[in-house]
Amino acid sequence: MAYAASAIRGAISDIPAEMAIAIATIRQNLLTVRLPSVHARWDGKACAKTVNIDSPSSPYSGGGSGIMRTLPTHQPTGTMAEYYDFRTLEERWRNQWEADKTFAVSTDPTREKYYLLEMFPYPSGKLHVGHLRNYTIGDAIARMKRMEGKNVLHPIGWDAFGMPAENAAIQRKSHPATWTMSNIDEMRRQFKLMGISYDWDREVATCHPGYYRWTQWIFARMLDEGYAYRKSSPVNWCESCGTTLANEQVVDGACWRCDNTVVLQEREGWFLKITAFAEELLDGLDGLTDGWPERVLTMQRNWIGKSVGAEVTFQVEGGGEITVFTTRPDTLYGATFMALAPEHPLALKLAEGIETEREVKAFIDEMAGQDAEQRTGEKAEKRGVFTGRFARNPLNGELIPIWLANFVLIDYGSGAIMSVPAHDERDFAFARQYDIPIRIVIAPEGGDDKDWLAEAESMTDAFSGDGIMVNSGPFSGQENRGMGIERVVEELERRNIGKRQVNYRLRDWGISRQRYWGSPIPVIHCPACGPVRVPDADLPVILPTDIPFPEDGKSPLHTDPAFYEAACPACGGPGRRETDTMDTFMCSSWYFNRYPSARCEAALADKADLDYWTPVDQYVGGIEHAILHLLYARFFNRFLHSIGVTSRPEPFARLLTQGMVVKDGAKMSKSKGNVVPLDEMAAKYGADATRLFILFAAPPERDLEWSDAGIEGASRFMNRISRFVIGSLNRLKGAAAPATPADLPKELADIRRLTHRTIERVRGDFGRFQFNTAVAAVMEMLNGVTGHFGADGGQGEGTGGDAVLAEAVGTMLTLLYPITPHLTTDLWSRIAPEAPLWDRPWPVADPLCLTRDELLIVVQVNGKLRSRITVPADMSEEAVKETALNDPKIVESLGGKPPRKVIVVPGKLVNIVA
RNA sequence: GCGAAAGUGGCGGAACUGGUAGACGCACUGGACUUAGGAUCCAGCGGAUCGCUCCGUGGGGGUUCGAGUCCCCCCUUUCGCACCA
């Protein structure tokens, strides 16, 4: 007894000396230490203390690291709980995994591969538990797949270019590179601390020249293939970020990163022709329906926004023509006016020299001064002005007025529309406001034969449904859908005044950023040759990091002659290097193709490696990238596939979008000030307990509410399983294979059934990534097993139970390993030091152990639970029915009424209808 | 406005194809071990009567021997889209 107290005294130097006057008792394998109550606290904080008892005479000394226990300091006094020493144990295995490169993999076509990827992080500082969820889910999958025998590629890297580094540099009077690198170091440490099983040899950072060389190379290929081009156009400008943004990066009229209102500004810049892939990107989604969440597919479909219709040309009375796009050529006879966007090239021209000119000009000027919110926002009302000119309806020859309207968008279709107020809500509202005639040309199916021309007067809403064409010349009487549309288009094509046309909402991707911390665009502008791309041999164009970063945040590239002065690669004359940098989304659009051969110098990636590893089998990340990153990455991959670089058109076979971590009703984030620091959790509860809680608290797709009490529970479970396994150790060494259930006493057969049923449940749960129920199943199993063997695993010693116990312990540790790898590995190493847990195969349930010889049958009367009966498993349906009917509770419940009908669900229930 | 998902104890959440609602965990209550207990162990824990029983999965209808689960209507919340012709 005495050694325990002295061990404690020695181990905790900061406990006051009198504290060590402790009473220690050992009962079974549990050490209980009592301390005098006068020492209410020796440290005001509610954190834990660790006590290492590692005496040679200790019953716990066999395991090497010994048993350690934490003593919660907030207890006034305390018996030490049976805590496990997660600090020492987690560090030990973490170090071993790193030293041995346990999770490093190589291309091996003889083995089945599994590529698991979490969206790589932006190195913004330290990780908090909100970040961790993504990586914990990924790690659980990776570790499980390894146990299933797969060759698992599980890499990590850093999305390391971007604005926040520049902002931080200004604030700290530092340099974006310095800030980024130190964040990467910090976060790498934290990933290792949490025991995420990455192949660190494949780490990439997008700001490394060895990486962005290939980002530039991809841009060069796009330039060669005509998918990268330069144009001047109105682009989204974020004043607070001091840069332009792509359409995808504008959310509700505001910058996706800083939430500042975005304004349109005419600027010249580089664009990528993502629209050329619109159809492919849309079609590709059909192949992802099994593996991607439906709502992500829907969001991408909506974003691409395909519309099928026709292009129709209208002749302007007095010269000129206007082309419109419509999805409803069947309503052409109902077009009673045309409307142009105020920015339309003809807008002012039409009114030139006639009496409407001044009014039209005023309208155009007014609209030019409005931002997107005023123009197309929720409260924007329909506004317009008559140009004074008319166009001729190409089918019925009628003259219709040409208007300018605020609701017509210049950058969709041709920036002009034909307006059919009877069958389009927007046109209807506009027509009513400006007293433009409304003409019905589609009659609702089954509607009475009315005078449809007169009917328009009393319309209160546009009718946008389908029906029969009326007032439509030779087309009248047809169904509009299908044949009607088809016939009209044929007629337009025959007369050469229109044609079939598909339009997309998707726009080309503007990638020029007027910032410093990004990949340089490999182009030199030459006064003679125009923009010329830098030859491949000269890549990468290095982003200079040795130039001072100015305090005003302006990109030093624009003002650094050493950077921008360059000879034209084509003519050798003096040129100017492109000083804008690339959108960082370009860097993250292909990184998953780099991991398979992360250090490849000769190419973006080695083809054999790509053939073997891609596509990513399971991608894990946040829903916020449903469009942004996931659309760009698909685009890049398809482009690279089209030029023979990547092996598959689609990059991600399956996608899991995890929910956010919320605390106090808000998403956990630094700006909200509700973060739970990772280091703190690791120090207080350990990496395993933190991981366990994250996976246990909610299914992955749903939001997770952080709970300080919840992680205490996770920690308790770690403690209980640790106590149980350590207590059982002496029974496990050399335990034989368990006997078949038939040869075991009922209680032990039940334990084996519990073991194998748990294997079944966890298998199913892992398959659906329902880690919360998988954990619950193992918790249940531990409850059942401790119920039989005792919390210390010592009960029933010397019986044939050792083998059953050994099977149960091995199973629990294996099933839990993907979630809490450190503790399970450590405990297993005490049972079988020669074979590490991570090399064990994933368990398979033995059907023999799942069978039962007795079944519990629920008996209902009129659907209400009335009794439960236990019957032999092989009892016939008829006999089960009889047993149920003769059950005393059922007899009473029936009260002599004869059963009208009896339903028997084999193995489950009997329902008696009376 | 349109579309999608979701509403289950005090809380997080289970219930796979309709078949014992509330697994597992948290919180709470009682007990044990104790000088002490915010540790540990045991027990209880949807509501009402607290014996049998009745009512309970947002509300209302329906289908069925049987509905948290399927169908219809409504309410609430979250997310996405919102002049894209």
Short mmCIF file of C-alpha atoms (C1' of nucleotides) in Angstrom, two decimals, chain B residues 29-83:
data_model
loop_
_atom_site.label_atom_id
_atom_site.label_comp_id
_atom_site.label_asym_id
_atom_site.label_seq_id
_atom_site.Cartn_x
_atom_site.Cartn_y
_atom_site.Cartn_z
"C1'" U B 29 -33.60 11.39 -8.62
"C1'" G B 30 -32.75 7.60 -4.94
"C1'" G B 31 -29.34 4.14 -2.84
"C1'" A B 32 -24.34 1.78 -1.88
"C1'" C B 33 -19.13 2.54 -0.62
"C1'" U B 34 -17.71 6.87 2.71
"C1'" U B 35 -15.23 11.58 7.79
"C1'" A B 36 -16.34 13.65 2.97
"C1'" G B 37 -17.99 12.66 -2.82
"C1'" G B 38 -18.94 16.88 -8.38
"C1'" A B 39 -15.34 9.96 -8.44
"C1'" U B 40 -17.06 4.92 -8.79
"C1'" C B 41 -20.91 1.17 -8.40
"C1'" C B 42 -26.39 -0.20 -8.23
"C1'" A B 43 -31.38 1.33 -9.37
"C1'" G B 44 -34.98 4.74 -11.46
"C1'" C B 45 -36.03 8.28 -15.23
"C1'" G B 46 -42.17 10.50 -21.63
"C1'" G B 47 -46.97 12.14 -19.29
"C1'" A B 48 -51.46 11.06 -16.26
"C1'" U B 49 -53.40 7.68 -12.45
"C1'" C B 50 -48.67 6.28 -9.75
"C1'" G B 51 -52.29 -1.02 -8.51
"C1'" C B 52 -54.56 -2.62 -13.43
"C1'" U B 53 -54.90 1.08 -17.21
"C1'" C B 54 -55.14 5.34 -20.39
"C1'" C B 55 -52.62 9.12 -23.42
"C1'" G B 56 -48.24 10.04 -26.14
"C1'" U B 57 -43.35 10.89 -32.29
"C1'" G B 58 -45.70 19.43 -34.70
"C1'" G B 59 -51.62 19.72 -35.75
"C1'" G B 60 -55.91 17.49 -38.47
"C1'" G B 61 -57.77 13.64 -41.65
"C1'" G B 62 -56.91 8.86 -44.27
"C1'" U B 63 -54.90 3.79 -45.78
"C1'" U B 64 -53.77 -0.77 -42.79
"C1'" C B 65 -54.67 -6.27 -38.49
"C1'" G B 66 -50.86 -2.64 -37.13
"C1'" A B 67 -48.28 4.13 -38.79
"C1'" G B 68 -42.73 8.03 -35.91
"C1'" U B 69 -42.43 5.38 -40.78
"C1'" C B 70 -47.12 5.39 -46.34
"C1'" C B 71 -51.06 9.15 -48.57
"C1'" C B 72 -53.78 14.16 -48.29
"C1'" C B 73 -54.32 19.08 -45.89
"C1'" C B 74 -52.20 22.59 -42.46
"C1'" C B 75 -48.37 24.78 -39.01
"C1'" U B 76 -43.18 25.64 -37.65
"C1'" U B 77 -37.84 25.58 -38.45
"C1'" U B 78 -33.45 25.22 -41.41
"C1'" C B 79 -31.15 25.35 -46.08
"C1'" G B 80 -30.95 26.38 -51.32
"C1'" C B 81 -33.03 29.37 -55.44
"C1'" A B 82 -35.44 33.82 -56.30
"C1'" C B 83 -36.89 38.69 -62.18
#
